[in-house]
Structures are given as C-alpha cells and as structure tokens.
Amino acid sequence: MDRSSYLKQIRQTIERGSFKDDWESLSRFEVPQWYKQAKFGIFIHWGLYSVPAYDSEWYSRNMYIQDSKAYNHHIETYGKHADFGYKDFIPMFTADKFDASEWANLFKQAGARYVMPVAEHHDGFQMYKSEVSTYNAFDRGPKRDLLGEMKQAFDEKELVLCASSHRAEHWFFMSHGKEFESDIREPLEIGDFYWPAAPEPDHHDLFSPAPSEEFLEDWLIRTCEIVDVYQPKVMYFDWWIQHSAFKPYLKTFAAYYYNKGEEWGTPVAINYKHDAYMFGSAVPDVERGQFAELKPYYWQTDTAVAKNSWCYTEGNDYKASVEIIRDLVDIVSKNGNLLLNVGPKADGSIPEEDRQILLDIGAWLHANGEAIYDSTYWRISGEGPTQIVEGQFTDGETKRYTSEDIRFTLKGSTLYATVLVYPENGRVAIRSLKSDSHHFAGLIRKIGVLGFKEKVNWERTSEALILQTESIASSVPVVFKIELD
C-alpha cells in the first residue's frame, strides 16, 4: 500500500464531505435509528489467542511477562520463547471448522440484530485481507478472508456487520519480550508482526510515553482500510485510544467514517470508552457494566458470556443465560444496547456453552421481543429494591433481583412491564402505576402477558397496579403488555 497516497485520499474525503475533523462538526452526529431499534448485538473475540486457549485474550502480552502464569504455562506447553513465540501460533490457527453461515444462523436464532467481530486485537493479527501487512488471516494461517466471509453470511441473514479495532494497545503490547531471550528482537520495523513493542507505560502513568506519529498514521490507515473494504455500520474502539496523542487521529477517522456513511446512504456510529471522543460525537460504551439510572443519551454495554475471559479458554466461568436476559432488559429500559461477546474455538467452532446461552436468549426474545426491539424508554426505567452498581467491570457478581424488580419499555401507547423474577403466587404489584401515580395519570385499557394465553386479572388501587395470574410459572422474566389511553 502507498501510505502517503492513502492518507491523502482520507483527507480528500473529509474535505468534500459534510463532517470535518473538529469536535464542533462531529457534534452533529446522530445515533442511527436502526442501531437504537436493534438493542442486542453479538461481539466476537476470535484470533491467535484462541489457539493456546489459556489465561485470556491477553495471552500474547502475558506469555512474555517473566514468571507470570501465562509465561510458565507457555514454557511448559510449547517450550522456550526464543524457540516458540507468539508468531508460531499463526500456522496453528487453521479455522478449519469455521462456517460463517452457521454462525449467522446461530446469531439470528439468538435474536441479535448486529454482529461485531474483532477485526484486529492487541496482538496485531488482522482477521481480514489487508494491504497494510501480511500478518493477516488471508495471507497466513487459515489463508481466508474471515471478516469477508462473515460479511457475506451476515448480509444474507440481514444481520448488520460491525467491526472492532483494538490496535491502539499494540504500541506496547508485545514489549516484555524484549526483556529476555525471546523471538521479539530488534530491529523491528513498520509492517513487522511485533512492531513497535515500545515500553509498556507504568500503571501510575498510563499515557507516557506517547505513541509515535508513524504508529498513529498506521493505526489510522488500518482502521480506514476496514471501513473501505467491509463497510461496517459501527466501529468499536477498545481501551487506550483515549490517550491524548490519538485525539487528532480519532477526529480524522470519525469525519472520514461519518462521511463514508453518508456516501453509502447508511448512518454509521462509533463506540468508545473513557472519553476518547467528545460527548455527543459518538456512542459511549461501558465495559462489563451498567448504569444505575435511565440516561437521556444513548449508550451501550459490552460484556461476555464468560466472567473470566473474552476469548475461549478451557474452563471458562460462564454466566447463566437468565442473568444475561435480565441484564438485557435492564439495559434497554435505561436507553442502552447490549453487545454480548462469545469466544469461538481456534478451529472456528462455537463452544456448546456459548451456543446454549445464545439459544436461551433467542427463545426468550422470540416470545418477548416486542418489548425490546424498536422500543424506547418510559418516564422511569423501573422500580424495585435491587440497586445496580454503576460503572465498568461490575458484572462479576450475579445481581440478586426480586419479584418487585420491574423494568419498563415503551412503544407508542403500549407500556411493557417486565418482571425480572416472576413470583410463584402470580401476584405482581406495580407501584409506579397506582391510581394517583405522578408517572401516569391516564387510563389503562387492556393488559396481557407476552408468551402466555392466560387472562390477567388486574385492579388499580392507591397503592399499586395489582396483576394476578393463576398458572404462569417462569424461571425467566415475564412481560406484561399494558395498553394505555
């Protein structure tokens, strides 16, 4: 690739487009309607780290940290790092059981509306055909354009293709391999798999030293190449792009990408963390966490089916599917989307545990999806005693919801009240809809329950809207459909 020519092309696209690379112009961004209606997407962490399937998707970094768990495991399993380094996993990454159509069918059954594969993780291996580097899945390993195959299969199932880039952290991700005799040796040049392997920032000062201009331009080129070739409708950026050195490049990319969306006639969006983007210029993402209250702005949480890792590792600690369903309802009621990660094995097969969780979610959405898809928030997100711990990395503990925990979504004149834990006696009291409620003083015309044919007996008192069912028993959330007047 002629890098200077490509950078010039990026600049020309911005010059002729309506979005410019400044915060004032980028603040005109509007969250796409299709994205706000979709509510539920699938994240995919799949790459070279799926071969060792040990520790986590950070294996490429941790295996070079002397005396770490991954370092010792690597020596015991594969030998010394000088003889078998991370690059030697490339021929072992065969993807011989990968079938994009099977993935698409499963994600469709799960009720997902968009899918976001990690196009490049911190390890620097591209999961797509690239002109930037030969260290990609088309030129090496499986020798297939994996992202391209996904795009075709997802398009056929009307699943929106999105993409994630975690390239930013590659600036320092492989650096510990320089501290002892390993396969990471100087000189490293642009285009090398391990380049640049710069010193890792001290945890007391995560933003020093700054990445070089050469690395930042390479980041921009790689990211724009994904946009140009695969036309993802959302681009997700992981941690460390909030570094001040990235700011000019983040603005350049956003202007380029938003202008490209206008050229395609399809609105696009960017997901970001940690104030990498100016508020209002993209969609904020909360990693492995939620908000305690309804937000007036649109947001997303990304989490995984496993508590311990994003990628497949042997012995993953899986969440219960009902736990994820309850979180989905809570997130949507607070004006957000859920991006749920699965971790395929190195051969491209999806573990049975991941598959079953997705099918369980899909079964619930098949019966109750009208309360989720195309919905919006109500005056309040819900009621009940369970307090949500707000912020990132708060999903390690299972939330202890009760039958009093209810979440609301709205579609036109229909209010959906989802009871997160259905009571055995079938009696539900919605205090927010009592007769003199300041949340809703209008009339209730009709009440039904999704997925069940049973009639709902109800009365509205000064204490609550009392709902009574006789035979409904459910281990998953139950949705009442309340028609307002």
CSV table of C-alpha atoms in Angstrom, one decimal:
chain,number,residue,atom,x,y,z
A,1,MET,CA,0.0,0.0,0.0
A,2,ASP,CA,1.2,3.5,-0.8
A,3,ARG,CA,0.6,5.0,2.6
A,4,SER,CA,1.1,8.6,1.6
A,5,SER,CA,-1.5,8.3,-1.2
A,6,TYR,CA,-4.0,6.7,1.1
A,7,LEU,CA,-3.6,9.4,3.8
A,8,LYS,CA,-4.2,11.9,1.0
A,9,GLN,CA,-7.3,10.1,0.0
A,10,ILE,CA,-8.6,10.2,3.6
A,11,ARG,CA,-8.0,13.9,3.7
A,12,GLN,CA,-9.8,14.5,0.4
A,13,THR,CA,-12.8,12.5,1.6
A,14,ILE,CA,-13.1,14.8,4.6
A,15,GLU,CA,-12.6,18.0,2.5
A,16,ARG,CA,-15.5,17.1,0.2
A,17,GLY,CA,-17.8,15.7,3.0
A,18,SER,CA,-20.1,17.4,5.4
A,19,PHE,CA,-18.3,16.2,8.5
A,20,LYS,CA,-15.0,17.9,9.4
A,21,ASP,CA,-12.4,16.7,11.8
A,22,ASP,CA,-13.2,19.0,14.7
A,23,TRP,CA,-15.4,18.5,17.7
A,24,GLU,CA,-18.0,21.2,16.6
A,25,SER,CA,-18.6,19.5,13.3
A,26,LEU,CA,-18.6,16.0,14.8
A,27,SER,CA,-21.2,17.0,17.4
A,28,ARG,CA,-23.7,16.9,14.6
A,29,PHE,CA,-23.5,13.1,14.8
A,30,GLU,CA,-26.9,11.5,15.4
A,31,VAL,CA,-27.2,7.9,16.7
A,32,PRO,CA,-28.6,5.8,13.8
A,33,GLN,CA,-32.2,4.9,14.2
A,34,TRP,CA,-31.5,1.3,13.2
A,35,TYR,CA,-29.0,1.0,16.0
A,36,LYS,CA,-31.4,2.3,18.6
A,37,GLN,CA,-34.0,-0.1,17.4
A,38,ALA,CA,-31.7,-3.1,17.3
A,39,LYS,CA,-31.0,-3.3,21.1
A,40,PHE,CA,-29.0,-6.5,21.0
A,41,GLY,CA,-25.7,-7.4,19.2
A,42,ILE,CA,-23.1,-10.1,19.3
A,43,PHE,CA,-19.4,-9.4,20.0
A,44,ILE,CA,-16.8,-12.0,18.8
A,45,HIS,CA,-13.3,-12.4,20.2
A,46,TRP,CA,-11.6,-14.9,17.9
A,47,GLY,CA,-7.9,-14.9,16.9
A,48,LEU,CA,-4.5,-16.4,17.5
A,49,TYR,CA,-5.1,-16.2,21.3
A,50,SER,CA,-7.8,-18.9,20.7
A,51,VAL,CA,-5.1,-21.4,19.9
A,52,PRO,CA,-3.4,-21.6,23.4
A,53,ALA,CA,-6.9,-21.0,24.9
A,54,TYR,CA,-5.3,-20.2,28.2
A,55,ASP,CA,-5.5,-17.3,30.6
A,56,SER,CA,-7.3,-14.8,28.4
A,57,GLU,CA,-7.2,-12.9,25.1
A,58,TRP,CA,-4.2,-11.1,26.6
A,59,TYR,CA,-2.1,-14.2,26.2
A,60,SER,CA,0.2,-12.6,23.7
A,61,ARG,CA,1.2,-10.0,26.3
A,62,ASN,CA,1.2,-12.1,29.4
A,63,MET,CA,3.2,-15.0,27.9
A,64,TYR,CA,6.2,-12.6,27.7
A,65,ILE,CA,6.0,-11.4,31.3
A,66,GLN,CA,8.5,-13.5,33.2
A,67,ASP,CA,7.2,-15.7,36.0
A,68,SER,CA,3.6,-14.9,35.2
A,69,LYS,CA,1.0,-17.7,35.0
A,70,ALA,CA,0.9,-17.5,31.2
A,71,TYR,CA,4.7,-17.3,30.9
A,72,ASN,CA,5.2,-20.5,32.9
A,73,HIS,CA,2.4,-22.3,31.0
A,74,HIS,CA,3.9,-21.3,27.7
A,75,ILE,CA,7.3,-22.8,28.6
A,76,GLU,CA,5.8,-26.0,29.9
A,77,THR,CA,3.5,-26.4,26.9
A,78,TYR,CA,5.4,-25.0,23.9
A,79,GLY,CA,9.0,-24.5,25.1
A,80,LYS,CA,11.2,-21.5,25.4
A,81,HIS,CA,10.1,-18.2,23.9
A,82,ALA,CA,13.2,-17.9,21.7
A,83,ASP,CA,12.2,-21.2,20.0
A,84,PHE,CA,8.4,-20.9,20.0
A,85,GLY,CA,7.0,-17.4,20.2
A,86,TYR,CA,3.5,-15.9,19.7
A,87,LYS,CA,4.0,-15.7,15.9
A,88,ASP,CA,4.3,-19.5,15.9
A,89,PHE,CA,0.7,-19.9,16.7
A,90,ILE,CA,-0.2,-18.5,13.2
A,91,PRO,CA,0.2,-21.8,11.4
A,92,MET,CA,-1.9,-23.5,14.1
A,93,PHE,CA,-4.8,-21.1,13.6
A,94,THR,CA,-6.5,-23.1,10.9
A,95,ALA,CA,-10.2,-22.1,11.3
A,96,ASP,CA,-10.9,-25.5,9.6
A,97,LYS,CA,-14.4,-25.8,11.2
A,98,PHE,CA,-15.4,-22.1,10.6
A,99,ASP,CA,-18.6,-21.8,8.7
A,100,ALA,CA,-19.8,-18.2,8.5
A,101,SER,CA,-23.3,-19.3,7.5
A,102,GLU,CA,-23.6,-21.5,10.7
A,103,TRP,CA,-22.5,-18.5,12.8
A,104,ALA,CA,-25.1,-16.3,11.1
A,105,ASN,CA,-27.9,-18.9,11.7
A,106,LEU,CA,-27.0,-19.1,15.3
A,107,PHE,CA,-26.8,-15.3,15.9
A,108,LYS,CA,-30.1,-14.9,14.1
A,109,GLN,CA,-31.7,-17.6,16.3
A,110,ALA,CA,-30.2,-15.7,19.3
A,111,GLY,CA,-32.2,-12.7,18.3
A,112,ALA,CA,-29.2,-10.5,17.6
A,113,ARG,CA,-29.6,-7.6,15.1
A,114,TYR,CA,-25.9,-6.7,14.6
A,115,VAL,CA,-22.6,-8.6,14.9
A,116,MET,CA,-19.2,-7.1,15.8
A,117,PRO,CA,-16.2,-9.4,15.1
A,118,VAL,CA,-12.8,-8.2,16.5
A,119,ALA,CA,-11.1,-7.3,13.2
A,120,GLU,CA,-7.7,-6.8,14.9
A,121,HIS,CA,-6.9,-7.4,18.6
A,122,HIS,CA,-4.0,-6.0,20.6
A,123,ASP,CA,-1.8,-8.8,19.3
A,124,GLY,CA,-1.7,-7.2,15.8
A,125,PHE,CA,-3.1,-10.2,13.8
A,126,GLN,CA,-5.6,-9.0,11.2
A,127,MET,CA,-8.6,-11.2,10.7
A,128,TYR,CA,-9.2,-10.0,7.2
A,129,LYS,CA,-7.4,-9.5,3.9
A,130,SER,CA,-5.2,-6.4,4.2
A,131,GLU,CA,-2.7,-4.4,2.1
A,132,VAL,CA,-1.2,-2.9,5.2
A,133,SER,CA,0.5,-6.0,6.5
A,134,THR,CA,0.9,-9.7,5.5
A,135,TYR,CA,0.3,-10.8,9.1
A,136,ASN,CA,-3.4,-11.4,8.4
A,137,ALA,CA,-5.7,-14.4,8.1
A,138,PHE,CA,-5.8,-14.2,4.3
A,139,ASP,CA,-2.0,-14.4,3.8
A,140,ARG,CA,-1.2,-16.6,6.7
A,141,GLY,CA,-2.8,-19.2,9.0
A,142,PRO,CA,-6.2,-20.2,7.5
A,143,LYS,CA,-5.5,-18.1,4.4
A,144,ARG,CA,-9.1,-17.0,4.3
A,145,ASP,CA,-10.7,-13.6,4.4
A,146,LEU,CA,-12.6,-14.4,7.6
A,147,LEU,CA,-14.2,-11.0,8.0
A,148,GLY,CA,-15.2,-11.0,4.4
A,149,GLU,CA,-16.9,-14.4,4.8
A,150,MET,CA,-18.7,-13.1,7.8
A,151,LYS,CA,-19.9,-10.0,6.0
A,152,GLN,CA,-21.4,-12.1,3.2
A,153,ALA,CA,-23.1,-14.6,5.5
A,154,PHE,CA,-24.4,-11.8,7.8
A,155,ASP,CA,-25.8,-9.8,4.9
A,156,GLU,CA,-27.8,-12.9,3.8
A,157,LYS,CA,-29.4,-13.1,7.2
A,158,GLU,CA,-30.0,-9.4,7.5
A,159,LEU,CA,-27.5,-9.1,10.4
A,160,VAL,CA,-25.7,-5.8,10.4
A,161,LEU,CA,-21.9,-6.2,10.2
A,162,CYS,CA,-19.9,-4.0,12.6
A,163,ALA,CA,-16.2,-4.3,13.4
A,164,SER,CA,-13.9,-3.7,16.4
A,165,SER,CA,-10.3,-2.5,16.4
A,166,HIS,CA,-8.1,-3.0,19.4
A,167,ARG,CA,-4.9,-2.0,17.5
A,168,ALA,CA,-4.1,1.0,19.7
A,169,GLU,CA,-2.6,-1.0,22.5
A,170,HIS,CA,-0.3,-2.9,20.2
A,171,TRP,CA,2.0,0.1,20.7
A,172,PHE,CA,3.3,-1.6,23.8
A,173,PHE,CA,1.5,-4.9,23.9
A,174,MET,CA,4.5,-7.2,23.0
A,175,SER,CA,7.2,-5.1,24.7
A,176,HIS,CA,8.0,-7.5,27.5
A,177,GLY,CA,9.5,-10.0,25.1
A,178,LYS,CA,12.5,-7.6,24.8
A,179,GLU,CA,13.4,-8.1,28.4
A,180,PHE,CA,14.8,-11.6,28.0
A,181,GLU,CA,15.8,-14.0,25.2
A,182,SER,CA,12.7,-14.4,23.1
A,183,ASP,CA,11.6,-14.2,19.4
A,184,ILE,CA,10.9,-10.5,19.9
A,185,ARG,CA,14.1,-8.9,18.8
A,186,GLU,CA,15.4,-5.6,17.4
A,187,PRO,CA,15.3,-4.2,14.9
A,188,LEU,CA,11.6,-4.0,14.5
A,189,GLU,CA,10.2,-2.1,11.5
A,190,ILE,CA,6.8,-1.0,10.4
A,191,GLY,CA,4.9,-3.9,9.0
A,192,ASP,CA,6.7,-6.4,11.3
A,193,PHE,CA,4.3,-8.5,13.4
A,194,TYR,CA,5.7,-7.4,16.7
A,195,TRP,CA,6.4,-3.8,15.7
A,196,PRO,CA,6.8,-1.5,17.6
A,197,ALA,CA,6.9,-3.3,21.0
A,198,ALA,CA,7.5,0.0,22.8
A,199,PRO,CA,8.0,0.1,26.5
A,200,GLU,CA,4.7,-0.5,28.4
A,201,PRO,CA,3.5,2.6,30.3
A,202,ASP,CA,3.8,2.4,34.1
A,203,HIS,CA,0.4,1.8,35.7
A,204,HIS,CA,0.8,5.1,37.6
A,205,ASP,CA,1.2,7.0,34.2
A,206,LEU,CA,-0.6,5.1,31.5
A,207,PHE,CA,-0.1,7.8,28.9
A,208,SER,CA,3.6,8.2,28.9
A,209,PRO,CA,5.4,7.9,26.6
A,210,ALA,CA,3.1,8.8,23.7
A,211,PRO,CA,2.9,6.6,20.6
A,212,SER,CA,4.9,7.9,17.6
A,213,GLU,CA,3.4,9.7,14.6
A,214,GLU,CA,4.4,6.7,12.4
A,215,PHE,CA,2.4,4.3,14.6
A,216,LEU,CA,-0.6,6.7,14.8
A,217,GLU,CA,-0.7,7.0,11.0
A,218,ASP,CA,-0.5,3.3,10.7
A,219,TRP,CA,-3.5,3.0,13.1
A,220,LEU,CA,-5.5,5.4,11.0
A,221,ILE,CA,-4.7,3.6,7.8
A,222,ARG,CA,-5.5,0.2,9.2
A,223,THR,CA,-8.8,1.4,10.6
A,224,CYS,CA,-9.9,3.2,7.4
A,225,GLU,CA,-9.0,0.2,5.3
A,226,ILE,CA,-11.6,-1.9,7.3
A,227,VAL,CA,-14.1,0.8,6.6
A,228,ASP,CA,-13.4,1.0,2.9
A,229,VAL,CA,-13.3,-2.8,2.2
A,230,TYR,CA,-16.0,-4.1,4.6
A,231,GLN,CA,-18.3,-1.1,5.2
A,232,PRO,CA,-19.1,-1.9,8.9
A,233,LYS,CA,-22.0,0.1,10.3
A,234,VAL,CA,-20.4,0.5,13.7
A,235,MET,CA,-16.8,0.8,14.6
A,236,TYR,CA,-15.8,-0.1,18.2
A,237,PHE,CA,-12.6,1.1,19.8
A,238,ASP,CA,-11.1,-0.5,22.9
A,239,TRP,CA,-9.1,0.9,25.7
A,240,TRP,CA,-6.1,3.3,25.3
A,241,ILE,CA,-7.3,5.3,22.4
A,242,GLN,CA,-8.2,7.9,25.0
A,243,HIS,CA,-4.5,8.8,25.0
A,244,SER,CA,-4.1,12.5,24.1
A,245,ALA,CA,-1.9,11.6,21.2
A,246,PHE,CA,-4.7,9.8,19.5
A,247,LYS,CA,-7.1,12.8,19.6
A,248,PRO,CA,-6.3,14.3,16.2
A,249,TYR,CA,-6.5,10.9,14.6
A,250,LEU,CA,-9.7,10.0,16.3
A,251,LYS,CA,-11.3,13.1,14.9
A,252,THR,CA,-9.9,12.4,11.5
A,253,PHE,CA,-11.3,8.9,11.5
A,254,ALA,CA,-14.7,10.0,12.7
A,255,ALA,CA,-15.0,12.6,10.0
A,256,TYR,CA,-13.9,10.1,7.4
A,257,TYR,CA,-16.2,7.4,8.6
A,258,TYR,CA,-19.3,9.5,9.0
A,259,ASN,CA,-18.8,11.0,5.6
A,260,LYS,CA,-18.4,7.5,4.2
A,261,GLY,CA,-21.7,6.6,5.9
A,262,GLU,CA,-23.4,9.5,4.1
A,263,GLU,CA,-21.9,8.2,0.8
A,264,TRP,CA,-23.3,4.8,1.4
A,265,GLY,CA,-26.7,6.1,2.4
A,266,THR,CA,-26.5,4.2,5.7
A,267,PRO,CA,-25.9,6.0,9.0
A,268,VAL,CA,-22.9,4.7,11.0
A,269,ALA,CA,-21.7,5.0,14.6
A,270,ILE,CA,-18.6,4.7,16.7
A,271,ASN,CA,-18.4,3.1,20.1
A,272,TYR,CA,-15.8,4.4,22.5
A,273,LYS,CA,-14.7,4.3,26.2
A,274,HIS,CA,-13.1,6.6,28.7
A,275,ASP,CA,-14.0,9.9,27.0
A,276,ALA,CA,-11.9,9.1,23.9
A,277,TYR,CA,-14.5,11.0,21.9
A,278,MET,CA,-16.1,14.2,22.9
A,279,PHE,CA,-19.5,13.6,24.4
A,280,GLY,CA,-22.2,13.8,21.7
A,281,SER,CA,-19.9,12.9,18.8
A,282,ALA,CA,-20.2,9.1,19.2
A,283,VAL,CA,-21.8,6.4,21.4
A,284,PRO,CA,-20.3,5.8,24.8
A,285,ASP,CA,-19.6,2.2,25.9
A,286,VAL,CA,-19.5,0.8,29.4
A,287,GLU,CA,-17.3,-2.3,29.5
A,288,ARG,CA,-18.7,-5.1,31.7
A,289,GLY,CA,-21.0,-2.7,33.5
A,290,GLN,CA,-24.3,-0.8,33.5
A,291,PHE,CA,-25.8,2.4,34.6
A,292,ALA,CA,-27.9,2.6,37.8
A,293,GLU,CA,-30.4,5.0,36.3
A,294,LEU,CA,-32.0,5.9,33.0
A,295,LYS,CA,-29.8,8.1,30.8
A,296,PRO,CA,-31.0,10.8,28.4
A,297,TYR,CA,-28.3,9.8,25.9
A,298,TYR,CA,-27.9,6.6,24.0
A,299,TRP,CA,-25.2,4.1,25.3
A,300,GLN,CA,-24.0,0.6,25.1
A,301,THR,CA,-22.6,-2.0,27.4
A,302,ASP,CA,-20.3,-4.7,26.2
A,303,THR,CA,-19.9,-7.9,28.2
A,304,ALA,CA,-19.3,-11.6,27.7
A,305,VAL,CA,-21.0,-14.9,28.3
A,306,ALA,CA,-17.9,-15.8,30.4
A,307,LYS,CA,-16.9,-13.9,33.5
A,308,ASN,CA,-13.2,-14.6,33.3
A,309,SER,CA,-12.3,-14.1,29.6
A,310,TRP,CA,-13.4,-12.6,26.4
A,311,CYS,CA,-12.0,-15.4,24.2
A,312,TYR,CA,-12.4,-19.1,24.5
A,313,THR,CA,-10.3,-20.6,27.2
A,314,GLU,CA,-10.5,-24.1,28.7
A,315,GLY,CA,-12.7,-24.0,31.8
A,316,ASN,CA,-14.4,-20.7,31.2
A,317,ASP,CA,-16.6,-19.4,34.0
A,318,TYR,CA,-20.0,-18.9,32.3
A,319,LYS,CA,-22.9,-16.7,33.3
A,320,ALA,CA,-26.4,-18.2,33.5
A,321,SER,CA,-28.5,-17.3,30.5
A,322,VAL,CA,-31.2,-15.9,32.7
A,323,GLU,CA,-28.7,-13.5,34.2
A,324,ILE,CA,-27.9,-12.1,30.8
A,325,ILE,CA,-31.6,-11.8,29.9
A,326,ARG,CA,-32.3,-9.8,33.0
A,327,ASP,CA,-29.3,-7.5,32.2
A,328,LEU,CA,-30.6,-7.0,28.7
A,329,VAL,CA,-34.0,-5.9,30.0
A,330,ASP,CA,-32.4,-3.5,32.5
A,331,ILE,CA,-30.0,-2.0,29.9
A,332,VAL,CA,-32.8,-1.4,27.3
A,333,SER,CA,-35.0,0.2,29.9
A,334,LYS,CA,-32.2,2.7,30.6
A,335,ASN,CA,-31.8,3.7,26.9
A,336,GLY,CA,-29.0,1.3,26.0
A,337,ASN,CA,-27.9,-1.6,23.9
A,338,LEU,CA,-26.3,-4.9,25.0
A,339,LEU,CA,-23.3,-6.2,23.0
A,340,LEU,CA,-22.7,-9.8,24.2
A,341,ASN,CA,-19.5,-11.5,23.5
A,342,VAL,CA,-18.9,-15.1,22.5
A,343,GLY,CA,-15.5,-16.8,22.1
A,344,PRO,CA,-15.2,-19.4,19.3
A,345,LYS,CA,-12.5,-22.0,19.5
A,346,ALA,CA,-9.4,-21.8,17.2
A,347,ASP,CA,-11.0,-24.1,14.7
A,348,GLY,CA,-14.0,-21.8,14.3
A,349,SER,CA,-16.5,-23.9,16.2
A,350,ILE,CA,-18.6,-22.2,18.9
A,351,PRO,CA,-18.4,-23.9,22.3
A,352,GLU,CA,-21.6,-25.6,23.3
A,353,GLU,CA,-21.9,-23.5,26.4
A,354,ASP,CA,-21.8,-20.2,24.4
A,355,ARG,CA,-24.3,-21.7,21.9
A,356,GLN,CA,-26.8,-22.8,24.6
A,357,ILE,CA,-26.7,-19.3,26.2
A,358,LEU,CA,-27.4,-17.7,22.8
A,359,LEU,CA,-30.3,-20.1,22.1
A,360,ASP,CA,-31.8,-19.4,25.6
A,361,ILE,CA,-31.7,-15.7,24.9
A,362,GLY,CA,-33.2,-16.2,21.5
A,363,ALA,CA,-36.1,-18.3,22.9
A,364,TRP,CA,-36.9,-15.5,25.3
A,365,LEU,CA,-36.7,-12.8,22.7
A,366,HIS,CA,-38.9,-14.9,20.3
A,367,ALA,CA,-41.7,-14.7,22.9
A,368,ASN,CA,-40.9,-11.2,24.3
A,369,GLY,CA,-39.0,-9.4,21.7
A,370,GLU,CA,-41.7,-6.8,21.1
A,371,ALA,CA,-40.9,-5.3,24.5
A,372,ILE,CA,-37.2,-5.0,23.4
A,373,TYR,CA,-36.9,-4.3,19.7
A,374,ASP,CA,-37.9,-0.9,18.4
A,375,SER,CA,-38.8,0.2,21.9
A,376,THR,CA,-37.8,3.3,23.8
A,377,TYR,CA,-37.6,4.3,27.4
A,378,TRP,CA,-40.5,5.4,29.6
A,379,ARG,CA,-40.6,8.2,32.2
A,380,ILE,CA,-38.7,5.9,34.6
A,381,SER,CA,-36.7,2.8,33.8
A,382,GLY,CA,-38.2,0.7,36.5
A,383,GLU,CA,-38.8,0.0,40.2
A,384,GLY,CA,-37.8,-2.4,42.9
A,385,PRO,CA,-35.3,-2.8,45.7
A,386,THR,CA,-32.3,-4.1,43.9
A,387,GLN,CA,-29.6,-1.5,43.4
A,388,ILE,CA,-27.4,-1.6,40.3
A,389,VAL,CA,-23.8,-1.0,40.9
A,390,GLU,CA,-22.9,1.6,38.3
A,391,GLY,CA,-19.7,1.6,36.2
A,392,GLN,CA,-17.4,-0.6,34.3
A,393,PHE,CA,-16.2,-4.1,35.4
A,394,THR,CA,-19.2,-4.5,37.8
A,395,ASP,CA,-20.7,-7.7,36.2
A,396,GLY,CA,-18.6,-10.2,38.2
A,397,GLU,CA,-21.2,-10.7,40.8
A,398,THR,CA,-24.7,-12.0,39.9
A,399,LYS,CA,-27.4,-9.5,40.8
A,400,ARG,CA,-30.0,-10.7,43.2
A,401,TYR,CA,-33.2,-9.5,41.7
A,402,THR,CA,-36.6,-10.0,43.3
A,403,SER,CA,-40.2,-10.2,42.2
A,404,GLU,CA,-40.5,-6.5,43.0
A,405,ASP,CA,-37.9,-5.6,40.4
A,406,ILE,CA,-39.7,-4.4,37.3
A,407,ARG,CA,-38.4,-2.7,34.2
A,408,PHE,CA,-40.3,-0.5,31.7
A,409,THR,CA,-40.1,0.0,27.9
A,410,LEU,CA,-42.4,1.9,25.7
A,411,LYS,CA,-43.7,1.5,22.1
A,412,GLY,CA,-46.3,4.1,21.0
A,413,SER,CA,-49.2,3.8,23.5
A,414,THR,CA,-48.1,0.4,24.8
A,415,LEU,CA,-46.1,0.1,28.0
A,416,TYR,CA,-44.2,-3.1,28.7
A,417,ALA,CA,-43.5,-4.0,32.3
A,418,THR,CA,-41.0,-6.8,32.6
A,419,VAL,CA,-40.9,-8.7,36.0
A,420,LEU,CA,-37.4,-9.8,36.3
A,421,VAL,CA,-38.1,-12.6,38.8
A,422,TYR,CA,-41.7,-13.9,38.5
A,423,PRO,CA,-43.4,-14.7,41.8
A,424,GLU,CA,-44.6,-18.2,42.5
A,425,ASN,CA,-48.0,-16.9,43.6
A,426,GLY,CA,-48.5,-15.0,40.4
A,427,ARG,CA,-49.2,-11.7,42.2
A,428,VAL,CA,-47.4,-8.6,40.8
A,429,ALA,CA,-47.7,-5.1,42.2
A,430,ILE,CA,-46.5,-2.2,40.0
A,431,ARG,CA,-46.3,0.8,42.3
A,432,SER,CA,-45.4,3.2,39.6
A,433,LEU,CA,-48.9,2.7,38.0
A,434,LYS,CA,-51.0,3.2,41.1
A,435,SER,CA,-54.2,5.2,40.6
A,436,ASP,CA,-52.8,8.5,41.7
A,437,SER,CA,-49.3,7.9,40.2
A,438,HIS,CA,-47.4,11.0,39.1
A,439,HIS,CA,-45.7,8.9,36.5
A,440,PHE,CA,-49.0,8.1,34.7
A,441,ALA,CA,-52.4,9.5,35.5
A,442,GLY,CA,-54.2,8.3,32.3
A,443,LEU,CA,-56.3,5.3,31.7
A,444,ILE,CA,-55.3,1.7,31.2
A,445,ARG,CA,-57.4,0.0,28.5
A,446,LYS,CA,-56.1,-3.6,28.5
A,447,ILE,CA,-53.4,-5.8,30.0
A,448,GLY,CA,-52.0,-9.0,28.5
A,449,VAL,CA,-48.9,-11.1,29.1
A,450,LEU,CA,-46.5,-12.0,26.3
A,451,GLY,CA,-45.9,-15.6,25.5
A,452,PHE,CA,-48.9,-16.9,27.5
A,453,LYS,CA,-52.5,-17.2,26.7
A,454,GLU,CA,-53.7,-16.8,30.2
A,455,LYS,CA,-56.0,-13.9,31.1
A,456,VAL,CA,-54.6,-11.3,33.5
A,457,ASN,CA,-56.8,-10.2,36.3
A,458,TRP,CA,-56.0,-6.7,37.5
A,459,GLU,CA,-57.1,-3.7,39.5
A,460,ARG,CA,-55.6,-0.2,40.1
A,461,THR,CA,-55.5,0.9,43.7
A,462,SER,CA,-54.0,3.8,45.5
A,463,GLU,CA,-51.0,1.5,46.4
A,464,ALA,CA,-50.3,-0.1,43.1
A,465,LEU,CA,-51.5,-1.7,39.8
A,466,ILE,CA,-52.2,-5.2,41.0
A,467,LEU,CA,-51.8,-8.0,38.5
A,468,GLN,CA,-52.8,-11.6,39.2
A,469,THR,CA,-52.2,-14.7,37.1
A,470,GLU,CA,-53.2,-18.3,38.1
A,471,SER,CA,-51.0,-20.7,36.2
A,472,ILE,CA,-47.9,-18.8,34.9
A,473,ALA,CA,-44.7,-20.2,36.2
A,474,SER,CA,-41.5,-19.0,34.7
A,475,SER,CA,-37.8,-19.1,35.5
A,476,VAL,CA,-37.1,-16.2,33.1
A,477,PRO,CA,-38.6,-12.6,33.1
A,478,VAL,CA,-42.3,-12.2,32.3
A,479,VAL,CA,-43.5,-9.3,30.3
A,480,PHE,CA,-46.9,-7.6,30.8
A,481,LYS,CA,-48.2,-5.7,27.8
A,482,ILE,CA,-50.1,-2.6,29.2
A,483,GLU,CA,-52.2,-0.7,26.6
A,484,LEU,CA,-52.6,3.0,27.7
A,485,ASP,CA,-55.1,5.6,26.9
